[in-house]
Amino acid sequence: METFKIILKFSLLIVLCYAQFVDKTRVPKAVGSDVVEAVVSIIRNSCLFPDDRLYLRRLAYVESTDGLASKTFRPNYYGGIWQVDQDKFQMTKTDSALANARNMLADRMGIDWSQVVWQDLTKPLYSGLAAAMYTYLLTSGVGQSVPAGIEYQAVFWQNTSRPGSEVSVFYSGANKLETGCTRADNLDLAFVVDSSASLSSRDFEAAKQFIGNVLGVFDIARNATRVAVVKYSTTVEAQFNFLAYTKKSDVLAAIKNMRYSPGGTHTAEALAYTVNNVYSEIEGARRGSAKVLILITDGRSENEVDTIREATIAKNKGISIFTIGVTPQVDQVELNAVASLPTCTHVQLLNAFSDLDSLKAEIQQVSCKAPAVLTSNNYTYPCGNDVNVQILPNVTVGSTVTVTVMEGTVSIFGSVSYSTASAVLNEFTRVADTRAPMSFYISGNDSVALAFVSSNPGSCVTNFHVDVQQGVSLKPNSHVLCIEHRIIQNCSANTLFQSFPLITQPGTGFQNPCSPFLGHVQIFVYPGINDRFIYCDKQGNPFIVLCPIDEIYDPSYQACVPGTLIKVTTPGTTFIPITTPTTPPPATITPRPSPGSLLNPCTADNILKGFFFFEYPGNDQVYIECYNIPNVARIKSCPDHHYWSQTHLTCLYRDVVVDPTKDTYHMGQANPCGTVPDLFFYTIPGVDNRYIHCDNFGDAFEKTCPDNKVWRQDILQCVPRGLILTNTEIPGVSNQNLGGRK
């Protein structure tokens, strides 16, 4: 629930997305089912309107066929995909009942709804938000929710949104959209049902009926959705495991034959049994499948501490938990702790078992779209299927994910800020192909969503492999991207040095220079190429150690340092042993400046303090970047028309060049030029990709940022989406007045 607050408040010196941030939900006139589903996912997971009973998704299709209908963007109408009329939009801006919702938008999405105009609803996210708030407004005043079921929603739509329209319009349109859960990847779905004495036999029958109704949309088969049911009270009993039935009719019959067994409420034991037994491969749970556990209970567990502990174990093993609490006696605090995040979509509370069926659409939706949570293992997926996964954080050592294909390509879309990733909504994208695997090193406190798309023409045709290992485990000869504490970038030298697989076994024909009789470590120069060296352990076993990219091994310092790669076409077999240097490496900067012109700021003390970036005295078009090795640095140049800013630790535009003959500022708003002395650039309220440029005569010109960039008023320039800067001064350090943290 706090995801978007954390994103907005998370502050780093520099966060630079290595690939262009893609968010088609904010692109005017973007259309299609993928865009609509991304919008619905954002709204649900922000907890703005999590229990809409699929109404918001159906409404987009009924109103505009997901924006594909020709009427969607007709002249002088700006309601967007959800066709929100102007008067209804104005109600979302002014009605006091939506004050909290508007505050949530500002806190979690950074959207000031008071500055949004009707024309902004051509952006899918804004149209969806307006539809969600208007629908919420219709239900909150009378204390009701959106009705369950297409037929009831059709009447609700007619009464609230389209008076005079036929109910059949909504009913037939929504039914065209209903195709059930057609996910091609695997889902292992387990129901854990409370059968304690506090239930009546009628309540238990209602729970059975609910499970059967939920399963109505799923394709139950050995290679599609597998279902298991566990019943518990004082004892725990598996009604059937994932291998028991492969036909929906057999599953429904087994559920119908379940018998009520009253007793205590031993929820902890039920969770432990389900995790350790039902979700085992011998019982039919599949490696790499999406694992969803739905807990239905009417009260408090016998032991809250044990229940929460067992739920935590389950979630750490990749099982997504949904909790349904029925009757006012349930402990909501306990259910929130048991469920996966966000709790607004993973916890449901009802007054009676007779209300269970109202949750059918919600449970179907979240179960069908649940990602596979990957833990330490090697997974194989068939090509031709699009697979969505989630990597849970390992806050101690991090995780490494490597995608390998045997033929063709697999496109990979990823996100840290959102619970799912796709071609429509992602923060980075990469491709794994036959030339090299694609690896991601992930560290920090946040999970990462990945989508593997192999269904494009010309992509792989058999299987692809996803290997998840704990710690730094980057493979040589692979493409690498690091997601370290929400920073998405090329992996740092520090990360690469920790990577054990950069130490590899020698190949066939290698002549071993190591002696097994010395009893101590030996190091040799590798003949013929200087980007690696030979390491011998105490038993005389040889390993080849590869230096990080763009570095070479310098035997004088026994370290990999920046340098030029040299290959010898016909190397000899002479092995040069390396001894410990008698003098420390000199303070060097590569390339070297004129003698005496600069003291190297990359001291061990500065590196330990985290200072890695320094200004170059007398030349603001270059700057100094330190490596994790003391006294080794590089001089780097800023791009053309940029200068180094030690305050922001990045290169900024020196001048903003504009053409005042283009894109004049629209006259519907007051001209801001001259309101602040000596300020020639201003934001446009509610618009993040344009800005106002003032000339010396006080005239205003509206300019558009290129390449989907956004305007930053604090540095007066357009920057890529995902670049977050803080105006942080760094305390003084040795040899320099200012230092930059990496």
XYZ file of C-alpha atoms in Angstrom, residues 206-527:
322
model
C -21.296 -21.555 0.960
C -17.487 -21.725 1.006
C -17.559 -24.837 -1.205
C -19.936 -23.141 -3.626
C -17.662 -20.087 -3.766
C -14.592 -22.168 -4.636
C -16.497 -23.894 -7.436
C -17.701 -20.578 -8.831
C -14.184 -19.092 -8.779
C -12.814 -22.066 -10.707
C -15.411 -21.600 -13.431
C -13.168 -19.304 -15.488
C -9.972 -21.359 -15.217
C -8.620 -23.847 -17.732
C -7.882 -26.781 -15.432
C -5.409 -29.159 -17.021
C -2.034 -30.757 -16.384
C -0.243 -28.010 -18.349
C -2.513 -25.103 -17.402
C -4.095 -24.458 -13.976
C -3.681 -27.105 -11.282
C -5.925 -27.000 -8.215
C -5.547 -28.326 -4.660
C -7.827 -27.952 -1.625
C -6.872 -28.182 2.067
C -9.488 -28.305 4.852
C -8.559 -27.533 8.440
C -9.930 -27.102 11.935
C -8.087 -28.804 14.819
C -6.583 -31.168 12.260
C -5.397 -30.487 8.723
C -6.485 -32.597 5.775
C -5.647 -32.317 2.078
C -8.848 -32.997 0.173
C -6.783 -33.435 -2.988
C -3.391 -32.336 -4.318
C -2.341 -30.786 -7.635
C -1.979 -34.167 -9.352
C -5.355 -35.601 -8.336
C -7.524 -34.167 -11.113
C -6.896 -32.809 -14.592
C -10.516 -32.056 -15.556
C -12.652 -29.229 -14.211
C -15.650 -31.521 -13.778
C -13.635 -33.857 -11.538
C -12.335 -30.959 -9.448
C -15.844 -29.551 -8.956
C -17.168 -32.970 -7.993
C -14.410 -33.423 -5.399
C -15.181 -30.023 -3.902
C -18.869 -30.852 -3.739
C -18.060 -34.050 -1.790
C -16.066 -32.235 0.925
C -17.451 -32.829 4.431
C -17.719 -30.342 7.283
C -15.325 -31.229 10.176
C -15.748 -28.826 13.109
C -12.933 -28.125 15.562
C -10.429 -25.409 16.449
C -8.852 -22.800 14.148
C -5.310 -24.097 13.606
C -4.398 -21.750 10.762
C -0.642 -21.931 11.384
C -0.646 -25.713 11.022
C -2.762 -25.462 7.859
C -0.338 -23.014 6.247
C 2.699 -25.096 7.209
C 1.108 -28.264 5.846
C 0.138 -26.579 2.574
C 3.621 -25.140 2.030
C 5.605 -28.238 2.991
C 3.361 -30.881 1.477
C 0.874 -29.557 -1.073
C 3.329 -27.110 -2.647
C 5.995 -29.775 -3.135
C 6.980 -31.107 -6.536
C 6.090 -34.649 -5.498
C 2.504 -33.453 -4.864
C 2.304 -31.739 -8.257
C 3.523 -28.176 -7.659
C 5.605 -27.079 -10.613
C 8.930 -25.324 -10.690
C 8.484 -21.816 -12.090
C 4.678 -21.785 -11.818
C 2.659 -18.957 -10.314
C 1.678 -20.186 -6.857
C -1.473 -18.718 -5.290
C -2.901 -19.693 -1.889
C -6.414 -18.481 -0.977
C -7.164 -18.693 2.738
C -10.856 -18.614 3.743
C -11.441 -18.275 7.492
C -14.208 -17.088 9.816
C -12.186 -16.047 12.891
C -8.894 -15.643 14.707
C -6.271 -18.367 14.577
C -5.301 -20.297 17.704
C -1.802 -18.791 17.591
C -1.328 -15.478 15.779
C 2.475 -15.450 16.106
C 2.839 -18.936 14.594
C 0.325 -18.124 11.853
C 2.206 -15.015 10.748
C 5.524 -16.898 10.885
C 4.241 -19.695 8.643
C 2.739 -17.164 6.228
C 6.089 -15.381 5.994
C 7.819 -18.672 5.192
C 5.246 -19.318 2.456
C 5.707 -15.882 0.890
C 9.505 -16.244 0.988
C 9.107 -19.476 -0.977
C 7.254 -17.655 -3.747
C 3.628 -18.268 -2.738
C 1.211 -15.347 -3.090
C -1.382 -15.382 -0.295
C -4.907 -13.957 -0.441
C -6.922 -13.898 2.772
C -10.714 -13.809 2.950
C -12.073 -13.092 6.410
C -15.756 -13.845 6.934
C -17.861 -12.614 9.897
C -17.026 -9.650 12.157
C -14.969 -11.898 14.473
C -11.961 -12.061 12.150
C -8.704 -10.407 13.180
C -7.975 -7.948 10.359
C -4.491 -7.179 11.690
C -3.621 -10.861 11.498
C -5.086 -11.268 8.023
C -3.115 -8.242 6.787
C 0.103 -9.746 8.148
C -0.627 -13.119 6.544
C -1.511 -11.753 3.097
C 0.855 -10.620 0.364
C 1.234 -6.937 -0.499
C -0.558 -4.710 -1.255
C -3.137 -5.717 1.334
C -5.871 -3.698 -0.377
C -5.950 -6.301 -3.165
C -4.927 -9.353 -1.110
C -7.298 -9.027 1.886
C -11.094 -9.201 1.687
C -13.493 -8.887 4.638
C -17.127 -10.029 4.589
C -19.904 -10.068 7.156
C -21.271 -13.487 6.239
C -20.459 -16.533 4.117
C -23.495 -15.748 2.011
C -21.552 -12.731 0.694
C -18.660 -14.811 -0.592
C -19.891 -14.958 -4.171
C -19.555 -11.166 -4.467
C -15.772 -11.675 -4.400
C -15.716 -14.153 -7.261
C -14.581 -11.690 -9.935
C -11.902 -10.178 -7.697
C -10.356 -13.533 -6.796
C -10.506 -14.699 -10.401
C -8.734 -11.579 -11.592
C -5.907 -11.496 -9.058
C -5.316 -15.246 -9.275
C -5.248 -15.304 -13.057
C -2.747 -12.448 -13.268
C -0.519 -13.469 -10.353
C 3.148 -13.611 -11.388
C 5.399 -16.594 -10.800
C 7.670 -15.699 -7.872
C 11.105 -17.113 -8.627
C 13.492 -18.149 -5.861
C 16.899 -19.843 -6.089
C 16.523 -22.364 -8.883
C 16.789 -23.002 -12.599
C 13.525 -22.673 -14.505
C 12.600 -23.759 -18.026
C 9.754 -22.119 -19.951
C 8.379 -23.109 -23.356
C 8.854 -20.594 -26.133
C 5.756 -18.979 -27.555
C 4.352 -18.105 -24.123
C 4.655 -14.730 -22.417
C 5.729 -15.225 -18.804
C 5.443 -12.716 -15.947
C 7.617 -13.270 -12.887
C 8.634 -11.498 -9.709
C 12.027 -11.619 -8.000
C 11.802 -11.156 -4.238
C 14.535 -9.080 -2.577
C 17.503 -10.668 -0.853
C 18.625 -7.771 1.324
C 21.813 -9.536 2.436
C 23.588 -10.579 -0.771
C 21.146 -9.756 -3.572
C 20.094 -12.052 -6.430
C 21.314 -12.729 -9.960
C 18.847 -13.620 -12.717
C 20.250 -15.003 -15.986
C 18.129 -15.624 -19.098
C 19.564 -18.055 -21.662
C 18.116 -19.004 -25.051
C 19.152 -21.813 -27.383
C 17.831 -20.172 -30.548
C 16.198 -16.896 -31.495
C 15.549 -14.198 -28.899
C 13.570 -13.481 -25.735
C 12.570 -9.889 -24.980
C 12.724 -8.929 -21.301
C 10.797 -6.038 -19.758
C 11.391 -5.041 -16.153
C 10.166 -2.711 -13.455
C 10.963 -1.861 -9.842
C 8.257 0.760 -9.363
C 5.317 -1.360 -10.555
C 4.145 -4.817 -9.519
C 4.080 -6.022 -13.131
C 6.068 -5.214 -16.253
C 5.160 -5.318 -19.933
C 5.976 -3.710 -23.256
C 3.428 -1.029 -22.308
C 4.786 -0.246 -18.839
C 8.436 -0.858 -17.948
C 11.550 0.834 -16.642
C 14.073 -1.162 -18.640
C 14.092 -3.594 -21.525
C 16.711 -6.049 -22.740
C 17.054 -8.995 -25.134
C 18.631 -12.390 -24.536
C 19.813 -14.140 -27.694
C 22.051 -16.985 -28.801
C 25.147 -14.780 -28.774
C 25.044 -14.094 -25.047
C 22.791 -14.617 -22.024
C 21.222 -11.600 -20.316
C 21.954 -11.232 -16.600
C 20.451 -8.947 -13.968
C 21.979 -8.407 -10.557
C 19.266 -7.226 -8.127
C 19.935 -5.850 -4.655
C 18.030 -3.759 -2.144
C 14.693 -3.986 -0.358
C 12.381 -4.030 -3.385
C 11.084 -6.848 -5.545
C 11.564 -6.619 -9.316
C 8.943 -7.548 -11.914
C 10.140 -9.165 -15.152
C 8.157 -10.115 -18.245
C 9.656 -12.586 -20.729
C 8.145 -12.247 -24.200
C 9.061 -15.048 -26.602
C 5.925 -15.073 -28.745
C 7.104 -12.590 -31.370
C 7.796 -13.883 -34.891
C 11.361 -15.094 -35.243
C 11.840 -15.578 -31.521
C 12.799 -18.847 -29.850
C 10.836 -21.960 -30.765
C 11.674 -24.541 -28.072
C 12.564 -23.502 -24.519
C 14.402 -20.731 -22.712
C 15.988 -20.911 -19.281
C 15.868 -18.569 -16.287
C 18.468 -19.164 -13.592
C 18.083 -17.431 -10.211
C 21.013 -17.498 -7.796
C 21.541 -15.698 -4.525
C 24.430 -13.237 -4.439
C 26.503 -11.845 -7.296
C 26.691 -14.559 -9.925
C 27.322 -12.781 -13.208
C 28.354 -15.005 -16.095
C 31.324 -14.178 -18.351
C 30.470 -13.295 -21.937
C 26.947 -12.242 -20.940
C 25.194 -8.904 -21.099
C 24.753 -7.484 -17.614
C 22.439 -4.924 -16.027
C 22.417 -4.050 -12.322
C 19.369 -2.961 -10.347
C 20.988 -1.895 -7.104
C 18.726 -0.159 -4.559
C 16.427 1.063 -7.368
C 19.363 2.345 -9.435
C 19.143 0.784 -12.894
C 22.544 1.022 -14.585
C 25.575 -0.782 -15.928
C 27.122 -2.817 -13.138
C 29.796 -1.031 -11.146
C 33.342 -2.310 -10.827
C 32.598 -3.130 -7.206
C 29.762 -5.446 -8.223
C 31.837 -7.128 -10.908
C 34.740 -7.754 -8.543
C 32.400 -9.656 -6.232
C 31.265 -11.886 -9.070
C 32.623 -15.387 -8.520
C 31.680 -16.751 -11.980
C 34.168 -14.268 -13.456
C 36.591 -16.869 -12.094
C 36.308 -19.718 -14.595
C 37.802 -23.140 -15.154
C 40.473 -23.339 -17.896
C 39.488 -24.961 -21.165
C 40.834 -28.016 -22.954
C 44.556 -27.852 -23.756
C 45.381 -25.381 -20.997
C 48.923 -25.804 -19.636
C 48.755 -25.607 -15.867
C 51.554 -23.487 -14.345
C 50.414 -24.121 -10.772
C 52.537 -26.133 -8.355
C 50.678 -28.414 -5.912
C 53.681 -28.571 -3.559
C 54.033 -24.942 -2.473
C 51.002 -24.843 -0.218
C 50.169 -21.202 -0.940
C 48.302 -19.139 -3.539
C 50.093 -18.340 -6.796
C 49.223 -15.781 -9.497
C 50.461 -15.769 -13.111
C 50.079 -13.449 -16.066
C 47.835 -15.010 -18.698
C 49.795 -15.426 -21.962
